[in-house]
Short mmCIF file of C-alpha atoms and ligand atoms in Angstrom, two decimals:
data_model
loop_
_atom_site.label_atom_id
_atom_site.label_comp_id
_atom_site.label_asym_id
_atom_site.label_seq_id
_atom_site.Cartn_x
_atom_site.Cartn_y
_atom_site.Cartn_z
CA MET A 202 -0.06 -0.05 0.01
CA ALA A 203 1.33 3.46 -0.96
CA ASP A 204 2.23 5.64 2.12
CA SER A 205 0.97 9.28 2.51
CA LYS A 206 3.48 12.07 2.25
CA LYS A 207 1.02 14.94 1.90
CA ASN A 208 -2.50 15.92 2.72
CA ALA A 209 -5.65 17.34 1.04
CA LYS A 210 -7.69 19.75 3.19
CA LEU A 211 -11.53 19.41 3.16
CA THR A 212 -13.41 22.40 4.40
CA ILE A 213 -17.16 22.03 5.22
CA GLY A 214 -18.64 25.14 6.82
CA ASP A 215 -16.27 26.24 9.66
CA GLN A 216 -14.68 22.60 9.94
CA SER A 217 -11.67 21.49 8.06
CA TYR A 218 -10.31 18.10 7.84
CA ASP A 219 -6.99 16.64 6.62
CA LEU A 220 -7.20 13.75 4.14
CA PRO A 221 -4.04 11.77 3.34
CA VAL A 222 -2.86 11.94 -0.24
CA LEU A 223 -1.25 8.65 -1.52
CA SER A 224 1.07 8.73 -4.49
CA PRO A 225 1.27 5.99 -7.00
CA THR A 226 4.55 4.76 -8.81
CA VAL A 227 3.19 6.49 -11.88
CA GLY A 228 -0.18 8.26 -12.56
CA PRO A 229 -2.40 10.56 -10.63
CA ASP A 230 -2.36 10.86 -6.76
CA VAL A 231 -5.31 9.68 -4.81
CA VAL A 232 -7.12 11.19 -1.87
CA ASP A 233 -7.56 8.43 0.80
CA ILE A 234 -11.16 8.80 1.97
CA ARG A 235 -11.54 5.58 3.71
CA LYS A 236 -12.13 7.31 7.08
CA LEU A 237 -14.12 10.25 5.62
CA TYR A 238 -17.59 9.00 6.74
CA GLY A 239 -16.31 7.96 10.09
CA GLN A 240 -14.77 11.40 10.72
CA VAL A 241 -17.03 13.71 8.77
CA GLY A 242 -20.27 11.83 8.44
CA ILE A 243 -20.48 12.37 4.65
CA PHE A 244 -20.18 10.20 1.63
CA THR A 245 -18.45 11.08 -1.77
CA TYR A 246 -20.43 10.88 -4.92
CA ASP A 247 -19.17 9.44 -8.19
CA PRO A 248 -21.66 7.46 -10.37
CA GLY A 249 -19.71 5.32 -12.88
CA PHE A 250 -16.61 5.85 -10.90
CA THR A 251 -15.04 8.42 -13.16
CA SER A 252 -12.78 9.86 -10.39
CA THR A 253 -12.58 6.85 -8.11
CA ALA A 254 -9.75 4.39 -7.38
CA ALA A 255 -11.61 1.19 -6.12
CA CYS A 256 -8.27 -0.57 -5.24
CA ASP A 257 -4.46 -0.44 -5.65
CA SER A 258 -3.00 -2.83 -8.25
CA THR A 259 0.36 -3.58 -9.73
CA ILE A 260 -0.74 -5.40 -12.87
CA THR A 261 -1.84 -2.77 -15.53
CA TYR A 262 -1.20 0.90 -15.86
CA ILE A 263 -3.19 3.02 -18.47
CA ASP A 264 -2.30 6.68 -19.22
CA GLY A 265 -5.53 7.77 -21.13
CA GLU A 266 -4.17 11.26 -22.19
CA GLU A 267 -0.84 9.70 -23.63
CA GLY A 268 -2.51 6.45 -24.92
CA VAL A 269 -0.13 4.30 -22.92
CA LEU A 270 -0.92 0.66 -21.73
CA LEU A 271 1.64 -1.14 -19.63
CA HIS A 272 1.24 -4.73 -18.30
CA ARG A 273 3.74 -5.15 -15.28
CA GLY A 274 5.56 -2.13 -16.82
CA TYR A 275 5.98 -3.59 -20.41
CA PRO A 276 4.21 -1.66 -23.16
CA ILE A 277 1.38 -3.38 -25.06
CA ASP A 278 2.99 -2.66 -28.52
CA GLN A 279 6.15 -4.54 -27.38
CA LEU A 280 4.35 -7.37 -26.03
CA ALA A 281 2.10 -7.67 -29.10
CA SER A 282 5.02 -7.67 -31.47
CA GLN A 283 7.65 -9.59 -29.41
CA SER A 284 5.69 -11.80 -26.83
CA HIS A 285 2.80 -14.24 -27.22
CA TYR A 286 -0.37 -14.79 -25.25
CA LEU A 287 0.62 -17.44 -22.78
CA GLU A 288 3.86 -15.68 -21.84
CA VAL A 289 1.68 -12.46 -21.31
CA CYS A 290 -0.65 -14.65 -19.18
CA PHE A 291 2.52 -15.61 -17.07
CA LEU A 292 3.58 -12.04 -16.89
CA LEU A 293 0.07 -10.91 -15.78
CA LEU A 294 -0.31 -13.79 -13.21
CA TYR A 295 3.01 -13.68 -11.59
CA GLY A 296 4.46 -10.23 -12.45
CA TYR A 297 7.64 -10.96 -14.35
CA LEU A 298 8.71 -12.34 -17.70
CA PRO A 299 9.51 -16.13 -17.22
CA THR A 300 12.60 -17.97 -18.05
CA ALA A 301 12.44 -20.55 -20.86
CA SER A 302 11.83 -23.47 -18.35
CA GLU A 303 9.32 -21.53 -16.32
CA LEU A 304 7.42 -20.72 -19.65
CA GLU A 305 7.65 -24.34 -20.74
CA ASP A 306 6.22 -25.54 -17.48
CA PHE A 307 3.42 -22.97 -17.51
CA GLU A 308 2.48 -23.76 -21.07
CA SER A 309 2.45 -27.44 -20.32
CA ARG A 310 0.11 -26.81 -17.32
CA VAL A 311 -2.41 -24.80 -19.34
CA THR A 312 -2.09 -27.28 -22.27
CA ASN A 313 -2.92 -30.23 -19.89
CA HIS A 314 -6.19 -28.53 -18.58
CA THR A 315 -7.76 -27.71 -21.82
CA MET A 316 -10.34 -30.64 -21.70
CA LEU A 317 -13.71 -30.21 -20.13
CA HIS A 318 -15.24 -32.80 -17.69
CA GLU A 319 -17.10 -34.99 -20.27
CA GLN A 320 -20.43 -34.57 -18.45
CA MET A 321 -20.36 -30.73 -19.13
CA GLN A 322 -20.96 -31.24 -22.81
CA TYR A 323 -24.59 -31.96 -21.94
CA PHE A 324 -24.94 -28.43 -20.69
CA PHE A 325 -24.61 -27.16 -24.26
CA ARG A 326 -27.32 -29.35 -25.48
CA GLY A 327 -29.69 -27.67 -23.09
CA PHE A 328 -29.51 -24.39 -24.89
CA ARG A 329 -31.44 -23.58 -28.02
CA ARG A 330 -29.25 -23.81 -31.18
CA ASP A 331 -29.78 -19.97 -31.76
CA ALA A 332 -28.76 -19.15 -28.16
CA HIS A 333 -26.06 -16.31 -28.14
CA PRO A 334 -22.59 -17.95 -27.41
CA MET A 335 -22.15 -15.37 -24.66
CA ALA A 336 -25.38 -16.81 -22.98
CA ILE A 337 -23.82 -20.22 -23.22
CA MET A 338 -20.41 -19.09 -21.77
CA VAL A 339 -22.04 -17.39 -18.84
CA GLY A 340 -23.96 -20.67 -18.12
CA VAL A 341 -21.15 -23.18 -18.66
CA VAL A 342 -18.48 -21.16 -16.74
CA GLY A 343 -20.76 -20.77 -13.78
CA ALA A 344 -21.53 -24.43 -13.90
CA MET A 345 -17.84 -25.12 -13.51
CA SER A 346 -18.48 -24.59 -9.83
CA ALA A 347 -20.56 -27.83 -9.92
CA PHE A 348 -17.68 -29.85 -11.48
CA TYR A 349 -14.35 -28.66 -10.09
CA HIS A 350 -15.12 -28.86 -6.37
CA ASP A 351 -11.32 -29.28 -5.72
CA SER A 352 -10.61 -25.74 -6.89
CA THR A 353 -13.45 -23.60 -5.30
CA ASP A 354 -11.98 -22.95 -1.75
CA ILE A 355 -10.41 -19.45 -2.19
CA SER A 356 -8.80 -19.72 1.13
CA ASP A 357 -6.44 -22.31 -0.21
CA PRO A 358 -3.56 -20.81 -2.32
CA TRP A 359 -3.16 -24.22 -4.28
CA GLN A 360 -6.84 -24.27 -5.17
CA ARG A 361 -6.54 -20.65 -6.24
CA GLU A 362 -3.76 -21.60 -8.53
CA VAL A 363 -5.56 -24.69 -9.96
CA ALA A 364 -8.65 -22.63 -10.60
CA SER A 365 -6.61 -20.03 -12.43
CA ILE A 366 -5.04 -22.46 -14.75
CA ARG A 367 -8.40 -24.40 -15.35
CA LEU A 368 -10.06 -21.03 -16.27
CA ILE A 369 -7.36 -19.95 -18.70
CA ALA A 370 -7.13 -23.32 -20.17
CA LYS A 371 -10.70 -24.22 -20.60
CA MET A 372 -12.21 -20.97 -21.80
CA PRO A 373 -11.13 -21.50 -25.47
CA THR A 374 -12.67 -24.95 -25.25
CA ILE A 375 -15.98 -23.61 -23.91
CA ALA A 376 -16.12 -20.80 -26.50
CA ALA A 377 -15.23 -23.25 -29.37
CA TRP A 378 -17.92 -25.75 -28.22
CA ALA A 379 -20.54 -22.89 -27.82
CA TYR A 380 -19.79 -21.93 -31.50
CA LYS A 381 -19.91 -25.56 -32.74
CA TYR A 382 -23.23 -26.08 -30.98
CA HIS A 383 -24.51 -22.80 -32.45
CA VAL A 384 -23.60 -23.97 -36.02
CA GLY A 385 -24.81 -27.47 -35.48
CA GLN A 386 -21.42 -29.22 -36.04
CA PRO A 387 -19.90 -31.78 -33.75
CA ILE A 388 -17.61 -30.49 -31.03
CA VAL A 389 -13.88 -30.78 -31.58
CA TYR A 390 -11.56 -31.87 -28.69
CA PRO A 391 -8.35 -29.79 -27.82
CA ARG A 392 -5.11 -31.20 -28.94
CA ASN A 393 -1.88 -31.14 -26.77
CA ASP A 394 0.43 -30.67 -29.76
CA LEU A 395 -1.03 -27.29 -30.69
CA ASP A 396 -0.36 -23.82 -29.28
CA TYR A 397 -3.10 -21.95 -27.53
CA ALA A 398 -4.37 -19.99 -30.62
CA SER A 399 -4.00 -22.84 -32.97
CA ASN A 400 -6.01 -25.07 -30.72
CA PHE A 401 -8.74 -22.66 -30.58
CA LEU A 402 -8.90 -22.16 -34.32
CA ARG A 403 -8.86 -25.79 -34.92
CA MET A 404 -11.63 -26.52 -32.27
CA CYS A 405 -13.74 -23.90 -34.01
CA PHE A 406 -13.10 -24.58 -37.69
CA SER A 407 -12.13 -28.22 -38.24
CA VAL A 408 -14.75 -30.89 -39.04
CA PRO A 409 -14.50 -34.74 -38.92
CA CYS A 410 -14.73 -35.12 -42.65
CA GLU A 411 -11.21 -33.78 -43.54
CA ASP A 412 -7.84 -32.96 -41.89
CA TYR A 413 -7.47 -29.27 -40.75
CA GLU A 414 -4.21 -27.48 -41.07
CA VAL A 415 -3.99 -24.17 -38.90
CA ASN A 416 -2.84 -21.36 -41.04
CA PRO A 417 0.23 -20.04 -39.19
CA ILE A 418 -0.70 -16.34 -40.25
CA LEU A 419 -4.18 -16.75 -38.76
CA SER A 420 -2.93 -18.28 -35.50
CA ARG A 421 -0.40 -15.48 -35.09
CA ALA A 422 -3.21 -12.96 -35.63
CA MET A 423 -5.40 -14.78 -33.29
CA ASP A 424 -2.63 -14.89 -30.71
CA ARG A 425 -2.18 -11.19 -31.07
CA ILE A 426 -5.96 -10.47 -30.56
CA PHE A 427 -5.81 -12.58 -27.39
CA THR A 428 -2.68 -10.68 -26.22
CA LEU A 429 -4.28 -7.20 -27.00
CA HIS A 430 -7.40 -7.94 -24.87
CA ALA A 431 -5.78 -9.77 -21.94
CA ASP A 432 -6.21 -7.19 -19.12
CA HIS A 433 -7.11 -3.46 -18.82
CA GLU A 434 -6.97 -2.20 -15.29
CA GLN A 435 -10.28 -1.79 -13.49
CA ASN A 436 -12.69 -1.94 -16.46
CA ALA A 437 -16.35 -2.79 -15.86
CA SER A 438 -16.17 -6.52 -16.22
CA THR A 439 -12.90 -6.70 -13.95
CA SER A 440 -14.65 -4.55 -11.47
CA THR A 441 -17.51 -6.91 -11.57
CA VAL A 442 -15.27 -9.94 -10.89
CA ARG A 443 -13.63 -8.11 -7.98
CA LEU A 444 -16.96 -7.13 -6.37
CA ALA A 445 -18.43 -10.65 -6.74
CA SER A 446 -15.18 -12.00 -5.30
CA SER A 447 -15.26 -9.59 -2.39
CA SER A 448 -18.24 -11.57 -1.00
CA GLY A 449 -16.06 -14.98 -1.08
CA ALA A 450 -17.88 -16.32 -4.07
CA ASN A 451 -15.98 -19.17 -5.86
CA PRO A 452 -13.81 -18.33 -8.83
CA PHE A 453 -16.00 -19.83 -11.45
CA ALA A 454 -18.99 -17.83 -10.26
CA CYS A 455 -16.92 -14.67 -10.27
CA ILE A 456 -15.66 -15.15 -13.74
CA ALA A 457 -19.15 -15.97 -14.99
CA ALA A 458 -20.23 -12.46 -13.55
CA GLY A 459 -17.33 -10.88 -15.51
CA ILE A 460 -18.51 -12.56 -18.76
CA ALA A 461 -22.11 -11.37 -18.24
CA CYS A 462 -20.82 -7.71 -17.81
CA LEU A 463 -18.42 -7.94 -20.70
CA TRP A 464 -21.44 -8.91 -22.90
CA GLY A 465 -22.85 -5.28 -23.01
CA PRO A 466 -22.50 -3.28 -26.10
CA ALA A 467 -20.81 -0.37 -24.25
CA HIS A 468 -18.01 -2.80 -23.19
CA GLY A 469 -16.90 -6.06 -24.72
CA GLY A 470 -20.02 -6.38 -26.94
CA ALA A 471 -18.75 -3.25 -28.93
CA ASN A 472 -16.74 -5.44 -31.26
CA GLN A 473 -19.86 -7.18 -32.46
CA ALA A 474 -21.93 -3.89 -32.45
CA CYS A 475 -19.02 -2.06 -34.35
CA LEU A 476 -19.06 -4.58 -37.34
CA GLU A 477 -22.77 -4.65 -37.51
CA MET A 478 -22.58 -0.79 -37.57
CA LEU A 479 -19.95 -0.77 -40.37
CA LYS A 480 -22.17 -3.27 -42.29
CA GLU A 481 -25.19 -1.12 -41.73
CA ILE A 482 -23.31 1.98 -42.95
CA GLY A 483 -22.46 -0.11 -46.11
CA SER A 484 -20.15 2.22 -47.93
CA PRO A 485 -18.10 5.43 -47.36
CA GLU A 486 -20.77 7.60 -49.00
CA ASN A 487 -23.14 6.95 -46.22
CA ILE A 488 -20.73 7.81 -43.44
CA PRO A 489 -21.69 11.62 -43.07
CA GLU A 490 -25.31 10.59 -42.04
CA TYR A 491 -23.95 8.26 -39.32
CA ILE A 492 -21.63 10.91 -37.98
CA ARG A 493 -24.40 13.46 -37.94
CA ARG A 494 -26.48 10.87 -35.94
CA ALA A 495 -23.52 10.11 -33.47
CA LYS A 496 -23.46 13.94 -32.84
CA ASP A 497 -27.17 14.35 -32.34
CA LYS A 498 -27.95 14.51 -28.54
CA ASP A 499 -31.35 13.36 -29.40
CA ASP A 500 -30.32 10.25 -31.27
CA PRO A 501 -29.22 7.35 -29.00
CA PHE A 502 -26.97 6.11 -31.78
CA ARG A 503 -23.05 6.20 -31.02
CA LEU A 504 -20.21 5.07 -33.22
CA MET A 505 -19.48 1.66 -31.90
CA GLY A 506 -15.67 1.20 -31.54
CA PHE A 507 -15.25 4.91 -30.78
CA GLY A 508 -14.59 6.55 -27.34
CA HIS A 509 -13.38 5.25 -24.11
CA ARG A 510 -13.74 6.02 -20.45
CA VAL A 511 -10.04 6.36 -20.00
CA TYR A 512 -8.34 6.85 -23.46
CA LYS A 513 -8.67 10.49 -24.50
CA ASN A 514 -6.03 9.70 -27.18
CA PHE A 515 -5.70 6.77 -29.46
CA ASP A 516 -6.23 3.38 -27.73
CA PRO A 517 -2.69 1.87 -28.25
CA ARG A 518 -4.38 -1.54 -28.90
CA ALA A 519 -6.35 -0.03 -31.80
CA LYS A 520 -3.18 0.97 -33.54
CA VAL A 521 -1.78 -2.57 -33.46
CA MET A 522 -5.10 -4.06 -34.32
CA LYS A 523 -5.40 -1.72 -37.35
CA GLN A 524 -1.95 -2.91 -38.68
CA SER A 525 -3.00 -6.54 -38.03
CA ALA A 526 -6.19 -5.93 -39.99
CA ASP A 527 -4.20 -4.82 -43.03
CA GLU A 528 -1.77 -7.70 -42.75
CA VAL A 529 -4.37 -10.36 -42.28
CA LEU A 530 -6.65 -9.12 -45.21
CA ASP A 531 -3.58 -8.86 -47.47
CA LEU A 532 -2.39 -12.34 -46.50
CA LEU A 533 -5.90 -13.81 -47.05
CA GLY A 534 -6.03 -12.01 -50.41
CA ILE A 535 -9.21 -10.23 -49.33
CA GLU A 536 -8.64 -7.06 -51.48
CA ASN A 537 -11.20 -4.40 -51.50
CA ASN A 538 -12.73 -5.36 -48.31
CA ALA A 539 -15.66 -3.04 -48.21
CA VAL A 540 -16.07 -3.09 -44.49
CA LEU A 541 -12.35 -2.33 -43.91
CA ALA A 542 -12.72 0.49 -46.53
CA THR A 543 -15.81 1.91 -44.63
CA ALA A 544 -13.87 1.63 -41.36
CA LYS A 545 -10.75 3.45 -42.63
CA GLU A 546 -12.98 6.35 -44.14
CA LEU A 547 -15.14 6.51 -41.03
CA GLU A 548 -11.97 6.77 -38.80
CA LYS A 549 -10.66 9.50 -41.18
CA GLN A 550 -13.83 11.49 -41.22
CA ALA A 551 -14.62 11.10 -37.47
CA LEU A 552 -11.09 12.27 -36.50
CA GLU A 553 -11.36 15.27 -38.81
CA ASP A 554 -14.80 16.30 -37.17
CA PRO A 555 -14.51 18.99 -34.45
CA TYR A 556 -17.12 16.98 -32.27
CA PHE A 557 -14.98 13.94 -31.91
CA ALA A 558 -11.78 16.03 -31.45
CA GLU A 559 -13.46 18.24 -28.72
CA LYS A 560 -14.78 15.12 -26.84
CA LYS A 561 -11.52 13.31 -27.36
CA LEU A 562 -13.23 10.31 -29.00
CA PHE A 563 -10.80 7.98 -30.85
CA PRO A 564 -11.04 4.44 -32.14
CA ASN A 565 -10.73 1.82 -29.43
CA VAL A 566 -9.72 -1.77 -29.31
CA ASP A 567 -13.08 -2.89 -30.77
CA PHE A 568 -12.90 -0.70 -33.89
CA TYR A 569 -10.74 -3.06 -35.91
CA SER A 570 -10.90 -6.34 -34.10
CA GLY A 571 -14.14 -7.33 -35.66
CA ILE A 572 -12.86 -6.84 -39.22
CA ILE A 573 -10.02 -9.32 -38.56
CA LEU A 574 -12.34 -11.88 -36.91
CA GLU A 575 -14.76 -11.79 -39.70
CA ALA A 576 -11.84 -12.23 -42.18
CA MET A 577 -10.83 -15.28 -40.18
CA GLY A 578 -14.28 -16.70 -40.63
CA PHE A 579 -15.84 -16.05 -37.29
CA PRO A 580 -19.67 -14.82 -37.16
CA THR A 581 -20.27 -11.56 -35.29
CA SER A 582 -21.79 -13.50 -32.31
CA MET A 583 -18.30 -15.06 -31.67
CA PHE A 584 -16.41 -11.74 -31.27
CA THR A 585 -17.25 -11.16 -27.48
CA PRO A 586 -16.66 -14.72 -26.62
CA ILE A 587 -13.22 -14.30 -28.13
CA PHE A 588 -12.73 -11.22 -25.94
CA ALA A 589 -13.98 -13.14 -23.03
CA VAL A 590 -11.43 -15.97 -23.73
CA SER A 591 -8.60 -13.35 -23.80
CA ARG A 592 -9.75 -11.32 -20.69
CA THR A 593 -10.01 -14.38 -18.52
CA VAL A 594 -6.42 -13.98 -17.52
CA GLY A 595 -6.84 -10.42 -16.69
CA TRP A 596 -9.91 -11.24 -14.53
CA VAL A 597 -8.07 -14.02 -12.87
CA SER A 598 -4.94 -12.03 -12.22
CA GLN A 599 -6.86 -9.15 -10.68
CA TRP A 600 -8.88 -11.83 -8.66
CA LYS A 601 -5.82 -13.34 -7.27
CA GLU A 602 -4.28 -9.93 -6.43
CA MET A 603 -7.43 -8.93 -4.57
CA LEU A 604 -7.42 -12.21 -2.58
CA ASN A 605 -3.74 -11.58 -1.51
CA ASP A 606 -4.50 -8.05 -0.46
CA PRO A 607 -4.64 -7.85 3.38
CA GLN A 608 -7.20 -4.94 2.96
CA ASN A 609 -9.60 -7.11 1.07
CA LYS A 610 -13.13 -6.71 2.42
CA ILE A 611 -16.60 -7.00 0.95
CA GLY A 612 -17.42 -4.23 -1.46
CA ARG A 613 -20.36 -2.24 -0.37
CA PRO A 614 -20.84 1.15 -2.00
CA ARG A 615 -23.32 3.71 -0.38
CA GLN A 616 -25.72 6.12 -2.16
CA LEU A 617 -27.09 9.68 -2.38
CA TYR A 618 -30.71 8.94 -1.24
CA LEU A 619 -33.36 11.23 -2.97
CA GLY A 620 -36.44 9.02 -2.12
CA GLU A 621 -39.13 9.65 0.36
CA THR A 622 -38.64 10.40 4.12
CA GLN A 623 -40.27 7.96 6.51
CA ARG A 624 -44.21 7.94 6.28
CA ASP A 625 -46.91 5.57 7.73
CA TYR A 626 -48.75 2.80 5.92
CA VAL A 627 -52.11 3.83 4.63
CA ASP A 628 -54.86 1.09 4.43
CA ILE A 629 -56.11 0.44 1.06
CA GLU A 630 -59.65 1.79 1.88
CA LYS A 631 -58.10 5.15 2.76
CA ARG A 632 -55.93 5.75 -0.35
C1 SDX B 895 -14.11 -1.46 -23.95
O1 SDX B 895 -13.05 0.36 -19.57
C2 SDX B 895 -12.28 -0.37 -20.31
O2 SDX B 895 -11.07 -0.42 -20.24
C3 SDX B 895 -12.97 -0.96 -21.44
C4 SDX B 895 -12.25 -1.75 -22.58
C5 SDX B 895 -11.38 -2.95 -22.00
O3 SDX B 895 -10.37 -3.36 -22.48
O4 SDX B 895 -11.80 -3.55 -20.96
O5 SDX B 895 -11.26 -0.94 -23.27
C6 SDX B 895 -12.92 -2.37 -23.72
O6 SDX B 895 -15.19 -1.54 -23.52
C7 SDX B 895 -13.84 -0.45 -25.05
C8 SDX B 895 -15.04 0.54 -25.27
C9 SDX B 895 -16.05 -0.18 -26.30
N1 SDX B 895 -17.35 0.51 -26.27
C10 SDX B 895 -17.67 1.19 -27.46
O7 SDX B 895 -17.00 1.38 -28.44
C11 SDX B 895 -19.11 1.71 -27.41
C12 SDX B 895 -19.11 3.26 -27.90
N2 SDX B 895 -18.48 4.08 -26.93
C13 SDX B 895 -19.32 4.58 -25.96
O8 SDX B 895 -20.50 3.96 -25.56
C14 SDX B 895 -18.48 5.37 -24.87
O9 SDX B 895 -17.40 6.01 -25.54
C15 SDX B 895 -17.98 4.51 -23.89
C16 SDX B 895 -19.11 3.63 -22.99
C17 SDX B 895 -16.86 3.66 -24.15
C18 SDX B 895 -17.27 5.57 -22.78
O10 SDX B 895 -18.35 6.25 -22.30
P1 SDX B 895 -18.08 7.43 -21.05
O11 SDX B 895 -16.76 7.41 -20.57
O12 SDX B 895 -19.06 7.25 -20.06
O13 SDX B 895 -18.18 8.65 -21.77
P2 SDX B 895 -19.59 9.45 -22.03
O14 SDX B 895 -20.62 8.37 -22.36
O15 SDX B 895 -19.80 10.33 -20.78
O16 SDX B 895 -19.25 10.26 -23.33
C19 SDX B 895 -18.71 11.56 -23.13
C20 SDX B 895 -19.25 12.29 -24.37
C21 SDX B 895 -20.78 12.26 -24.27
O17 SDX B 895 -21.29 13.42 -24.92
P3 SDX B 895 -21.87 14.65 -23.83
O18 SDX B 895 -22.86 13.99 -23.10
O19 SDX B 895 -20.59 15.11 -23.16
O20 SDX B 895 -22.33 15.72 -24.74
O21 SDX B 895 -18.91 11.73 -25.64
C22 SDX B 895 -19.94 11.26 -26.30
C23 SDX B 895 -21.15 11.17 -25.32
O22 SDX B 895 -22.35 11.34 -25.93
N3 SDX B 895 -19.64 10.00 -26.78
C24 SDX B 895 -19.92 9.59 -28.07
C25 SDX B 895 -19.35 8.35 -28.11
N4 SDX B 895 -18.74 7.89 -26.98
C26 SDX B 895 -18.99 9.04 -26.17
N5 SDX B 895 -20.54 10.10 -29.04
C27 SDX B 895 -20.72 9.40 -30.14
N6 SDX B 895 -20.05 8.02 -30.32
C28 SDX B 895 -19.49 7.48 -29.22
N7 SDX B 895 -19.04 6.38 -29.55
#
């Protein structure tokens, strides 16, 4: 925990109070208000937590003004170009880059946990075939609590470790099986001779009738997408996982809660919403009308894939994703992709428009990811499940950090009450 070297003064009426100010290793100072209600009898008010630090953490740092994203101090663009997803998982989980033998051991542990309990496949059959894969993932991940009883006791460090590995390892299998069920094809079991991204692609796209060779370009692009979505500080779904875990709920239930939150179109569902928006726009000549609508206060339409609570500059992940989109489409020989052309023209026109400049609205991680995923053969309904596969390591890392924090206590926000003062019940005859 950071220590306090300076104070903030709060004056209410003729009373003044000193509040400790805590300084981070990098980023803004925080005013420590933990004792405020006890000392002063008032709450602070911050719907949406725009100015509130809910915890301290050493995992990910974001500088929204500069468009910086660091995982344990390493810049995301370096990790995306020089590392790979399971190494980034190790970094997020344990705080340092592994030696070759540590990485080999970690990859082996993940690889050997990719299968699901055989009984779990019957869960998938309980869903309608047209169920959204995110609905299936929420259900099946929550149901892991009913199958992996030997890794639900959060007070046991070994069980926390096993649950972490199981979640990271099994999420691709669950997402791939949800997809196969959705399209009416037989499920495909994971293979231990494939890397994480190749395994996922094979489980999604191979069929029993023929051999399936993973395209190394696509598995590299898939791995990069996993890396770019791995963790992102205290975003809505991570905060959901932390709040659920603060009650002592088991890890599978907490991660299922995170998946549910990620599904929303303002958060992880934006990649699906963005591609659907680009297709609705259809071609560059229709862009001005959609930009007009996005600026119209009376129109609920927003540009999906644009804007961010923290980034008031380019999302550094969007830059890498844009480069990946060009590479994947070129390598797949998908010239003149109308959706990519519309995306690039939309980005150009929006960034030239004063509204977006004034409000500091830039493309975010979801703006280009859908274009790559569609080119790889995924339906839009699989975009957010892929985000959930990637973000599982972020959720798990933050969950472990919170459980190891001696300050950990149940999260219980207060409110600004604007309802009725006390009044007596009135019998129905007298109303
Ligand atoms: C992710 O938090 C994370 O880190 C999330 C994430 C992660 O990795 O976990 O980065 C992943 O969720 C990325 C964001 C994906 N969502 C979208 O692309 C959906 C479209 N974006 C918006 O819904 C919005 O930008 C949010 C939800 C992302 C952020 O909203 P905020 O911070 O609450 O900002 P706001 O809604 O208060 O907007 C500020 C102003 C408003 O105008 P005013 O009321 O001030 O006049 O900007 C406008 C908004 O109307 N605005 C937009 C806009 N986003 C904000 N106007 C048009 N199009 C948009 N996309």
